[in-house]
Short mmCIF file of C-alpha atoms in Angstrom, two decimals:
data_model
loop_
_atom_site.label_atom_id
_atom_site.label_comp_id
_atom_site.label_asym_id
_atom_site.label_seq_id
_atom_site.Cartn_x
_atom_site.Cartn_y
_atom_site.Cartn_z
CA UNK S 1 32.32 19.72 -5.18
CA UNK S 2 30.59 17.76 -2.44
CA UNK S 3 31.94 18.88 0.90
CA UNK S 4 33.78 16.40 3.08
CA UNK S 5 34.78 16.12 6.69
CA UNK S 6 37.63 14.06 8.05
CA UNK S 7 36.76 10.81 9.78
CA UNK S 8 36.56 11.52 13.48
CA UNK S 9 38.36 9.45 16.06
CA UNK S 10 35.36 9.28 18.41
CA UNK S 11 35.61 5.76 19.74
CA UNK S 12 35.79 5.74 23.48
CA UNK S 13 34.42 4.22 26.62
CA UNK S 14 31.04 5.89 26.15
CA UNK S 15 30.53 4.41 22.71
CA UNK S 16 31.80 1.00 23.76
CA UNK S 17 29.24 1.01 26.56
CA UNK S 18 26.46 1.40 24.01
CA UNK S 19 27.18 -1.96 22.42
CA UNK S 20 25.15 -5.10 23.11
CA UNK S 21 26.94 -8.22 24.39
CA UNK S 22 29.05 -9.42 21.42
CA UNK S 23 27.89 -13.01 21.94
CA UNK S 24 25.50 -15.61 20.59
CA UNK S 25 21.96 -15.45 22.00
CA UNK S 26 20.60 -18.98 22.26
CA UNK S 27 17.66 -20.19 24.33
CA UNK S 28 17.46 -16.90 26.21
CA UNK S 29 21.13 -16.86 27.24
CA UNK S 30 24.29 -15.11 26.02
CA UNK S 31 27.26 -17.33 25.22
CA UNK S 32 30.51 -17.55 23.31
CA UNK S 33 30.97 -19.96 20.43
CA UNK S 34 31.90 -23.51 21.34
CA UNK S 35 35.46 -23.11 20.06
CA UNK S 36 35.95 -19.45 21.00
CA UNK S 37 36.50 -18.29 17.40
CA UNK S 38 35.56 -14.67 16.63
CA UNK S 39 35.51 -12.13 13.82
CA UNK S 40 36.18 -8.40 14.07
CA UNK S 41 33.43 -5.89 13.36
CA UNK S 42 34.99 -2.83 11.78
CA UNK S 43 33.95 0.82 11.76
CA UNK S 44 33.95 1.60 8.01
CA UNK S 45 34.64 5.29 8.65
CA UNK S 46 37.87 4.70 10.57
CA UNK S 47 38.81 1.07 9.78
CA UNK S 48 39.14 0.49 13.51
CA UNK S 49 37.68 -2.36 15.55
CA UNK S 50 34.26 -1.83 17.09
CA UNK S 51 33.83 -5.31 18.57
CA UNK S 52 34.47 -8.96 17.82
CA UNK S 53 31.63 -11.45 17.56
CA UNK S 54 31.55 -15.25 17.79
CA UNK S 55 31.71 -17.54 14.79
CA UNK S 56 29.04 -20.13 15.55
CA UNK S 57 30.06 -23.77 15.28
CA UNK S 58 27.79 -26.65 14.16
CA UNK S 59 27.31 -27.47 17.84
CA UNK S 60 26.16 -23.90 18.56
CA UNK S 61 23.76 -23.99 15.63
CA UNK S 62 22.33 -27.33 16.71
CA UNK S 63 21.63 -25.86 20.13
CA UNK S 64 19.95 -22.85 18.52
CA UNK S 65 17.78 -25.18 16.43
CA UNK S 66 16.87 -27.24 19.48
CA UNK S 67 15.95 -24.05 21.33
CA UNK S 68 13.84 -22.83 18.40
CA UNK S 69 12.04 -26.16 18.21
CA UNK S 70 11.13 -26.04 21.89
CA UNK S 71 10.38 -22.33 21.72
CA UNK S 72 7.96 -22.89 18.85
CA UNK S 73 5.96 -25.49 20.76
CA UNK S 74 5.51 -23.01 23.57
CA UNK S 75 4.98 -19.86 21.51
CA UNK S 76 2.44 -21.31 19.08
CA UNK S 77 0.12 -22.07 22.00
CA UNK S 78 0.45 -18.54 23.38
CA UNK S 79 -2.69 -16.52 22.67
CA UNK S 80 -2.65 -13.91 19.92
CA UNK S 81 -3.39 -11.24 22.53
CA UNK S 82 -0.32 -12.21 24.56
CA UNK S 83 1.83 -12.25 21.43
CA UNK S 84 0.52 -8.79 20.57
CA UNK S 85 1.47 -7.51 24.02
CA UNK S 86 4.98 -8.92 23.62
CA UNK S 87 5.44 -7.24 20.25
CA UNK S 88 4.16 -3.93 21.61
CA UNK S 89 6.64 -4.14 24.48
CA UNK S 90 9.38 -4.83 21.93
CA UNK S 91 8.48 -1.68 19.99
CA UNK S 92 8.43 0.44 23.15
CA UNK S 93 11.82 -0.83 24.29
CA UNK S 94 13.35 0.01 20.91
CA UNK S 95 11.95 3.53 20.90
CA UNK S 96 13.15 4.17 24.44
CA UNK S 97 16.75 3.54 23.33
CA UNK S 98 16.57 4.88 19.77
CA UNK S 99 19.60 7.14 20.18
CA UNK S 100 21.75 4.34 21.55
CA UNK S 101 20.64 1.89 18.86
CA UNK S 102 21.37 4.52 16.19
CA UNK S 103 24.89 5.07 17.50
CA UNK S 104 25.61 1.34 17.41
CA UNK S 105 24.37 1.19 13.82
CA UNK S 106 26.52 4.11 12.71
CA UNK S 107 29.58 2.60 14.38
CA UNK S 108 29.23 -0.72 12.58
CA UNK S 109 27.58 0.26 9.28
CA UNK S 110 28.59 3.88 8.67
CA UNK S 111 25.35 5.68 7.83
CA UNK S 112 24.73 9.15 9.30
CA UNK S 113 23.20 9.18 12.77
CA UNK S 114 19.98 10.84 11.63
CA UNK S 115 19.44 8.09 9.04
CA UNK S 116 20.33 5.43 11.58
CA UNK S 117 17.81 6.81 14.06
CA UNK S 118 15.16 6.85 11.35
CA UNK S 119 15.87 3.20 10.65
CA UNK S 120 15.63 2.30 14.33
CA UNK S 121 12.23 3.96 14.60
CA UNK S 122 11.09 2.22 11.40
CA UNK S 123 12.13 -1.06 13.04
CA UNK S 124 9.96 -0.25 16.04
CA UNK S 125 7.09 0.40 13.62
CA UNK S 126 7.41 -3.17 12.36
CA UNK S 127 6.83 -4.55 15.85
CA UNK S 128 3.96 -2.13 16.43
CA UNK S 129 2.29 -3.06 13.16
CA UNK S 130 2.57 -6.80 13.75
CA UNK S 131 1.32 -6.44 17.32
CA UNK S 132 -1.98 -5.58 15.66
CA UNK S 133 -1.67 -8.18 12.91
CA UNK S 134 -1.12 -10.94 15.49
CA UNK S 135 -4.79 -10.56 16.44
CA UNK S 136 -5.98 -10.49 12.84
CA UNK S 137 -4.76 -13.79 11.43
CA UNK S 138 -8.22 -14.83 10.40
CA UNK S 139 -9.61 -18.19 9.31
CA UNK S 140 -13.08 -18.70 7.85
CA UNK S 141 -16.02 -21.04 7.63
CA UNK S 142 -17.26 -22.27 4.25
CA UNK S 143 -20.83 -23.30 3.49
CA UNK S 144 -20.83 -27.05 2.82
CA UNK S 145 -23.04 -28.85 0.35
CA UNK S 146 -25.18 -30.46 3.02
CA UNK S 147 -26.38 -29.20 6.43
CA UNK S 148 -24.60 -31.95 8.38
CA UNK S 149 -21.09 -30.87 7.34
CA UNK S 150 -18.99 -28.00 8.60
CA UNK S 151 -15.97 -26.75 6.64
CA UNK S 152 -13.41 -24.81 8.68
CA UNK S 153 -10.30 -23.05 7.36
CA UNK S 154 -7.62 -22.13 9.88
CA UNK S 155 -4.27 -20.34 9.54
CA UNK S 156 -1.58 -21.78 11.79
CA UNK S 157 2.09 -20.86 12.33
CA UNK S 158 4.34 -22.57 9.82
CA UNK S 159 7.05 -23.51 12.35
CA UNK S 160 10.59 -22.46 13.24
CA UNK S 161 12.08 -19.89 10.85
CA UNK S 162 15.64 -19.33 9.64
CA UNK S 163 16.14 -15.67 8.74
CA UNK S 164 19.03 -13.93 7.03
CA UNK S 165 19.28 -10.14 6.85
CA UNK S 166 21.68 -7.89 4.96
CA UNK S 167 24.10 -5.34 6.38
CA UNK S 168 22.81 -2.21 4.61
CA UNK S 169 19.80 -1.89 6.96
CA UNK S 170 20.91 -4.15 9.81
CA UNK S 171 18.06 -3.20 12.15
CA UNK S 172 15.08 -2.82 9.81
CA UNK S 173 15.74 -5.92 7.72
CA UNK S 174 15.95 -8.13 10.79
CA UNK S 175 12.82 -6.50 12.25
CA UNK S 176 10.88 -7.24 9.05
CA UNK S 177 11.47 -10.93 9.69
CA UNK S 178 11.32 -11.18 13.47
CA UNK S 179 8.10 -9.19 13.92
CA UNK S 180 5.80 -11.15 11.54
CA UNK S 181 7.30 -14.47 12.63
CA UNK S 182 6.52 -13.74 16.29
CA UNK S 183 3.08 -12.39 15.38
CA UNK S 184 2.19 -15.62 13.59
CA UNK S 185 3.35 -17.79 16.49
CA UNK S 186 6.67 -18.94 15.00
CA UNK S 187 10.03 -19.13 16.67
CA UNK S 188 13.02 -17.80 14.75
CA UNK S 189 16.78 -18.16 14.40
CA UNK S 190 18.26 -14.99 12.91
CA UNK S 191 21.72 -14.94 11.44
CA UNK S 192 22.91 -11.38 12.00
CA UNK S 193 24.82 -9.92 9.03
CA UNK S 194 28.46 -10.57 9.80
CA UNK S 195 29.55 -7.13 8.52
CA UNK S 196 27.15 -5.32 10.90
CA UNK S 197 25.78 -7.80 13.46
CA UNK S 198 25.42 -5.59 16.53
CA UNK S 199 22.10 -3.99 15.55
CA UNK S 200 20.47 -7.42 15.39
CA UNK S 201 22.07 -8.43 18.67
CA UNK S 202 20.35 -5.40 20.20
CA UNK S 203 17.03 -7.15 19.43
CA UNK S 204 18.24 -10.13 21.44
CA UNK S 205 18.90 -7.72 24.29
CA UNK S 206 15.34 -6.39 23.94
CA UNK S 207 13.95 -9.93 23.95
CA UNK S 208 15.77 -10.63 27.22
CA UNK S 209 14.66 -7.34 28.79
CA UNK S 210 11.00 -7.68 27.81
CA UNK S 211 10.71 -11.30 28.94
CA UNK S 212 10.20 -13.03 25.59
CA UNK S 213 10.17 -16.77 26.33
CA UNK S 214 13.49 -18.56 25.88
CA UNK S 215 14.02 -20.08 22.45
CA UNK S 216 11.47 -17.93 20.66
CA UNK S 217 14.16 -15.56 19.33
CA UNK S 218 17.71 -16.80 18.81
CA UNK S 219 20.46 -14.70 17.23
CA UNK S 220 23.67 -16.18 15.87
CA UNK S 221 26.73 -14.82 14.11
CA UNK S 222 29.14 -16.70 11.91
CA UNK S 223 30.42 -17.43 8.44
CA UNK S 224 27.37 -16.88 6.21
CA UNK S 225 27.73 -19.91 3.93
CA UNK S 226 28.31 -22.32 6.81
CA UNK S 227 25.52 -20.96 9.00
CA UNK S 228 22.92 -20.76 6.25
CA UNK S 229 23.61 -24.28 5.01
CA UNK S 230 23.42 -25.75 8.50
CA UNK S 231 20.19 -24.00 9.44
CA UNK S 232 18.32 -24.49 6.18
CA UNK S 233 19.09 -28.19 5.86
CA UNK S 234 17.90 -28.88 9.41
CA UNK S 235 14.58 -30.70 9.72
CA UNK S 236 13.61 -28.21 12.44
CA UNK S 237 13.38 -25.24 10.04
CA UNK S 238 10.15 -24.92 8.05
CA UNK S 239 10.51 -21.41 6.60
CA UNK S 240 13.46 -19.46 5.17
CA UNK S 241 13.52 -15.68 4.77
CA UNK S 242 16.38 -13.80 3.11
CA UNK S 243 17.21 -10.24 2.25
CA UNK S 244 20.34 -10.34 0.13
CA UNK S 245 21.86 -10.64 -3.31
CA UNK S 246 20.47 -12.64 -6.21
CA UNK S 247 23.26 -15.28 -6.19
CA UNK S 248 22.81 -15.86 -2.46
CA UNK S 249 19.04 -16.01 -2.91
CA UNK S 250 19.36 -18.64 -5.65
CA UNK S 251 21.61 -20.80 -3.47
CA UNK S 252 19.43 -20.54 -0.36
CA UNK S 253 16.30 -21.26 -2.40
CA UNK S 254 18.01 -24.38 -3.76
CA UNK S 255 18.86 -25.57 -0.26
CA UNK S 256 15.31 -24.89 0.92
CA UNK S 257 13.80 -26.71 -2.06
CA UNK S 258 15.61 -29.90 -1.08
CA UNK S 259 13.54 -29.91 2.10
CA UNK S 260 10.36 -28.50 0.49
CA UNK S 261 10.57 -25.44 2.73
CA UNK S 262 8.70 -22.20 2.16
CA UNK S 263 10.86 -19.23 1.21
CA UNK S 264 10.52 -15.48 0.93
CA UNK S 265 13.29 -13.70 -0.94
CA UNK S 266 13.87 -9.95 -1.08
CA UNK S 267 16.80 -9.69 -3.45
CA UNK S 268 18.51 -7.05 -5.56
CA UNK S 269 16.96 -4.11 -7.37
CA UNK S 270 17.84 -1.53 -10.00
CA UNK S 271 14.93 0.87 -9.71
CA UNK S 272 14.15 3.07 -12.71
CA UNK S 273 13.08 6.68 -12.17
CA UNK S 274 10.91 7.98 -15.00
CA UNK S 275 10.93 11.77 -15.24
CA UNK S 276 8.23 13.04 -17.57
CA UNK S 277 8.36 16.58 -18.98
CA UNK S 278 5.27 17.83 -17.14
CA UNK S 279 6.82 17.39 -13.70
CA UNK S 280 8.51 20.05 -11.55
CA UNK S 281 11.89 19.28 -13.07
CA UNK S 282 14.15 21.05 -10.57
CA UNK S 283 12.17 19.90 -7.56
CA UNK S 284 12.26 16.35 -8.88
CA UNK S 285 16.01 16.53 -9.46
CA UNK S 286 16.66 17.71 -5.90
CA UNK S 287 14.47 14.98 -4.42
CA UNK S 288 16.05 12.39 -6.71
CA UNK S 289 19.60 13.32 -5.73
CA UNK S 290 18.78 13.26 -2.02
CA UNK S 291 16.98 9.94 -2.38
CA UNK S 292 19.63 8.31 -4.53
CA UNK S 293 22.49 8.96 -2.13
CA UNK S 294 20.69 8.03 1.09
CA UNK S 295 22.75 5.40 2.94
CA UNK S 296 25.46 5.95 0.35
CA UNK S 297 23.22 4.41 -2.31
CA UNK S 298 23.38 1.08 -0.49
CA UNK S 299 19.62 0.61 -0.71
CA UNK S 300 17.94 -2.20 -2.63
CA UNK S 301 15.00 0.03 -3.56
CA UNK S 302 17.09 3.15 -4.17
CA UNK S 303 16.39 5.35 -7.17
CA UNK S 304 19.01 3.77 -9.37
CA UNK S 305 18.54 4.50 -13.11
CA UNK S 306 17.34 7.97 -14.06
CA UNK S 307 15.35 7.99 -17.29
CA UNK S 308 14.61 11.62 -18.17
CA UNK S 309 12.56 12.95 -21.08
CA UNK S 310 14.94 14.46 -23.60
CA UNK S 311 13.15 17.84 -23.54
CA UNK S 312 14.02 18.42 -19.87
CA UNK S 313 17.25 16.42 -19.62
CA UNK S 314 19.60 19.41 -19.51
CA UNK S 315 17.60 21.15 -16.80
CA UNK S 316 17.31 17.96 -14.73
CA UNK S 317 21.01 17.15 -15.03
CA UNK S 318 22.06 20.65 -14.02
CA UNK S 319 19.85 20.62 -10.92
CA UNK S 320 20.76 17.03 -10.01
CA UNK S 321 24.50 17.75 -10.18
CA UNK S 322 24.11 21.00 -8.25
CA UNK S 323 22.30 19.20 -5.42
CA UNK S 324 24.88 16.40 -5.43
CA UNK S 325 27.68 18.95 -4.99
CA UNK S 326 26.00 20.16 -1.79
CA UNK S 327 26.02 16.75 -0.14
CA UNK S 328 28.48 16.43 2.72
CA UNK S 329 30.60 13.29 3.02
CA UNK S 330 32.11 12.20 6.33
CA UNK S 331 31.94 10.12 9.47
CA UNK S 332 28.28 9.41 10.18
CA UNK S 333 28.70 10.62 13.77
CA UNK S 334 29.57 14.14 12.68
CA UNK S 335 26.68 16.66 12.52
CA UNK S 336 25.48 17.61 9.06
CA UNK S 337 26.93 14.62 7.23
CA UNK S 338 24.74 13.36 4.35
CA UNK S 339 26.84 10.38 3.23
CA UNK S 340 28.95 8.14 5.38
CA UNK S 341 31.41 5.60 4.03
CA UNK S 342 30.49 2.52 2.11
CA UNK S 343 30.25 -0.39 4.50
CA UNK S 344 33.04 -2.55 3.08
CA UNK S 345 36.20 -2.09 1.02
CA UNK S 346 34.85 -4.63 -1.47
CA UNK S 347 31.73 -2.52 -2.04
CA UNK S 348 33.89 0.53 -2.76
CA UNK S 349 36.02 -1.41 -5.24
CA UNK S 350 32.94 -2.66 -7.07
CA UNK S 351 31.45 0.83 -7.27
CA UNK S 352 34.68 2.23 -8.66
CA UNK S 353 34.80 -0.51 -11.30
CA UNK S 354 31.28 0.36 -12.49
CA UNK S 355 32.20 4.04 -12.83
CA UNK S 356 35.40 3.28 -14.73
CA UNK S 357 33.54 0.93 -17.08
CA UNK S 358 30.91 3.56 -17.87
CA UNK S 359 33.40 6.37 -18.45
CA UNK S 360 35.54 4.07 -20.57
CA UNK S 361 32.50 3.24 -22.69
CA UNK S 362 31.68 6.89 -23.35
CA UNK S 363 29.59 8.13 -20.39
CA UNK S 364 30.27 11.66 -19.15
CA UNK S 365 31.46 12.06 -15.56
CA UNK S 366 29.42 15.03 -14.32
CA UNK S 367 30.61 14.82 -10.71
CA UNK S 368 32.62 12.61 -8.37
CA UNK S 369 34.02 9.32 -9.55
CA UNK S 370 36.62 8.55 -6.92
CA UNK S 371 37.80 8.54 -3.31
CA UNK S 372 37.88 11.92 -1.54
CA UNK S 373 41.48 12.94 -0.86
CA UNK S 374 40.56 14.37 2.55
CA UNK S 375 40.36 10.92 4.17
CA UNK S 376 43.33 8.82 5.15
CA UNK S 377 41.06 5.99 6.37
CA UNK S 378 37.58 4.72 5.77
CA UNK S 379 35.71 3.43 2.73
CA UNK S 380 34.53 6.77 1.41
CA UNK S 381 33.47 7.41 -2.18
CA UNK S 382 32.37 10.73 -3.63
CA UNK S 383 28.73 10.83 -4.79
CA UNK S 384 28.97 10.33 -8.53
CA UNK S 385 26.78 11.44 -11.43
CA UNK S 386 27.11 9.98 -14.95
CA UNK S 387 25.27 11.31 -17.99
CA UNK S 388 25.03 9.91 -21.47
CA UNK S 389 24.90 6.33 -20.22
CA UNK S 390 23.61 3.67 -22.59
CA UNK S 391 21.56 0.53 -21.81
CA UNK S 392 24.45 -1.82 -22.56
CA UNK S 393 26.78 -0.29 -19.96
CA UNK S 394 27.30 -2.32 -16.80
CA UNK S 395 26.02 0.47 -14.57
CA UNK S 396 22.64 0.21 -16.32
CA UNK S 397 22.49 -3.60 -16.14
CA UNK S 398 24.03 -4.33 -12.73
CA UNK S 399 22.80 -3.03 -9.39
CA UNK S 400 25.31 -0.29 -8.41
CA UNK S 401 24.55 -0.50 -4.68
CA UNK S 402 26.58 2.60 -4.08
CA UNK S 403 26.66 6.38 -4.64
CA UNK S 404 26.52 6.29 -8.45
CA UNK S 405 23.66 7.88 -10.40
CA UNK S 406 23.46 7.05 -14.15
CA UNK S 407 21.35 9.44 -16.25
CA UNK S 408 19.92 8.76 -19.70
CA UNK S 409 17.07 10.07 -21.84
CA UNK S 410 13.92 8.87 -23.55
CA UNK S 411 11.75 10.36 -26.29
CA UNK S 412 8.40 8.64 -25.77
CA UNK S 413 6.31 6.88 -23.14
CA UNK S 414 6.85 3.49 -24.79
CA UNK S 415 10.61 4.00 -24.92
CA UNK S 416 10.67 4.93 -21.23
CA UNK S 417 8.79 1.77 -20.24
CA UNK S 418 11.00 -0.42 -22.45
CA UNK S 419 14.14 1.02 -20.84
CA UNK S 420 12.68 0.69 -17.35
CA UNK S 421 11.78 -2.99 -17.88
CA UNK S 422 15.02 -3.91 -19.65
CA UNK S 423 16.78 -5.44 -16.63
CA UNK S 424 16.07 -8.77 -14.90
CA UNK S 425 15.30 -6.89 -11.68
CA UNK S 426 11.81 -5.90 -10.56
CA UNK S 427 11.84 -4.55 -7.01
CA UNK S 428 10.77 -0.92 -7.25
CA UNK S 429 10.20 1.86 -9.73
CA UNK S 430 9.40 5.57 -9.56
CA UNK S 431 7.38 7.92 -11.73
CA UNK S 432 7.41 11.72 -11.68
CA UNK S 433 4.54 13.40 -13.53
CA UNK S 434 1.66 15.79 -12.93
CA UNK S 435 -0.61 13.88 -15.30
CA UNK S 436 -2.89 11.34 -13.62
CA UNK S 437 -3.25 9.22 -16.74
CA UNK S 438 0.52 9.02 -17.19
CA UNK S 439 0.93 8.09 -13.52
CA UNK S 440 -1.55 5.23 -13.82
CA UNK S 441 -0.28 3.96 -17.16
CA UNK S 442 3.37 4.00 -16.09
CA UNK S 443 2.67 2.42 -12.69
CA UNK S 444 0.76 -0.43 -14.33
CA UNK S 445 3.36 -0.95 -17.08
CA UNK S 446 6.40 -1.16 -14.80
CA UNK S 447 7.46 -4.75 -14.08
CA UNK S 448 8.11 -4.21 -10.37
CA UNK S 449 6.60 -5.07 -7.02
CA UNK S 450 6.36 -1.46 -5.79
CA UNK S 451 5.89 1.94 -7.43
CA UNK S 452 6.32 5.43 -6.02
CA UNK S 453 4.64 8.32 -7.83
CA UNK S 454 6.15 11.75 -7.20
CA UNK S 455 8.15 10.57 -4.19
CA UNK S 456 10.86 8.07 -3.31
CA UNK S 457 10.15 7.11 0.32
CA UNK S 458 7.69 4.28 -0.20
CA UNK S 459 8.87 1.69 2.33
CA UNK S 460 6.57 1.59 5.35
CA UNK S 461 5.43 -1.01 7.86
CA UNK S 462 1.81 -0.96 6.74
CA UNK S 463 2.46 -1.72 3.05
CA UNK S 464 3.77 -4.90 1.39
CA UNK S 465 7.45 -4.73 0.39
CA UNK S 466 8.84 -7.09 -2.24
CA UNK S 467 9.63 -7.65 -5.89
CA UNK S 468 9.20 -9.73 -9.01
CA UNK S 469 11.56 -11.36 -11.52
CA UNK S 470 15.08 -11.74 -10.08
CA UNK S 471 14.20 -9.37 -7.24
CA UNK S 472 12.50 -12.27 -5.47
CA UNK S 473 9.13 -13.32 -4.17
CA UNK S 474 7.03 -12.96 -1.04
CA UNK S 475 6.22 -9.77 0.81
CA UNK S 476 7.35 -8.12 4.03
CA UNK S 477 5.18 -5.48 5.67
CA UNK S 478 1.46 -4.89 5.49
CA UNK S 479 -1.12 -7.55 6.21
CA UNK S 480 0.56 -9.65 3.50
CA UNK S 481 3.78 -9.84 5.50
CA UNK S 482 2.43 -12.41 7.93
CA UNK S 483 1.15 -14.73 5.19
CA UNK S 484 4.50 -16.43 4.61
CA UNK S 485 4.69 -17.42 8.27
CA UNK S 486 1.39 -19.31 8.29
CA UNK S 487 -0.02 -22.46 6.71
CA UNK S 488 -3.65 -23.02 5.85
CA UNK S 489 -5.38 -26.03 7.42
CA UNK S 490 -8.77 -27.21 6.21
CA UNK S 491 -11.06 -29.30 8.42
CA UNK S 492 -14.25 -31.00 7.20
CA UNK S 493 -16.50 -32.13 10.06
CA UNK S 494 -19.60 -34.35 9.95
CA UNK S 495 -22.10 -33.60 12.70
CA UNK S 496 -24.26 -36.74 12.27
CA UNK S 497 -21.66 -39.44 12.85
CA UNK S 498 -19.52 -41.56 10.53
CA UNK S 499 -20.42 -41.67 6.86
#
């Protein structure tokens, strides 16, 4: 079985000293909420308090909006070269404290330290990438129909942004919104995920340290429904960006539509993994198991449904289960841990319900399926493998967002594509094959925004990240990532006087 290690009782003065100020960051200053209300941030490995953060009041949010409005008027007139320098300084400051930032993330979110550090460095990459993109927001001239007219097309910052990031990647998801917004010349109010807000508050600390002008970046914490409604319905906000669930995305898009505000939505996923018989079956199974259980499976683009050709299914399943058994579960601060706890008790309960539904409907439990007995605290769940799953089971229709791997088979290319496209999600998909024609055909047939061929680690700062169908719209990363933070202005100019 997967090895486990007891949750460590590591919290102490040293770890407390790593935390950012547990306060609101508004107009370049740290402050408590107007009424002093707070909410506890819990370590999911020990169920102990890490910090308590303010619950922003309407008054606090109005002050953040006022600061963002003023910050935008200043920042939009700052040259692209100066904005690039600011973003580069941001990236450098993050990298200089990568170990500290990683520890904070593990304390509040639970993922192993090595994974947390990788996320921190990926966040720095976002600021580095958009430091370059800030100088490459190009307009164009268009040849007019007569020589006395000039047609100019210019891309300008859209205005103050309201951004909402999820708790599963509390650093990277915030960075994907802050970096392109600042590159385009926008100010931003970020609502840090209430379950794991400290990683986003670290960015506020960086903004203060690197001298980002007051009001350009504001970070608030609070009750998600109240904060999102207040920010989105404000006349100050002109753009809304969310990484979150489909129901939350639908509600925020509705609120934004009432004010005709631009949105980008990176929502849920249920990524199919197509394993064709000409691949390295055992190597693919090992990579798939490692990729599936990264961050405890709490990854929107995680390998999620394993569709394996029936001729190699037994070999794949054997190797996948064997690799899963080798994964070590424990407190993310302990060396050698592969899976930390799930981030919330609710997430663990939902994962368990999906497993019980599948087994009750006839799926075979190959490994895991419950809470490790070794832990007397923490939201741990054993990495779980299910075989013989059918398309109608909940685990094949609903995003598991946890350490559960459902395996099924296909007999033909067309059947594999039909199974892969059978859900309303369309974020990512993966194809494992040695045949170039199969790789191209499958990649083009998958109804997703991103495809990985023969590997699972496709998220990167220089490529556009986003989905189709219920997985949302808009892109983060790549040169496309800045598009949603700009508007296109067209100017037609007569050179020979009024006409």
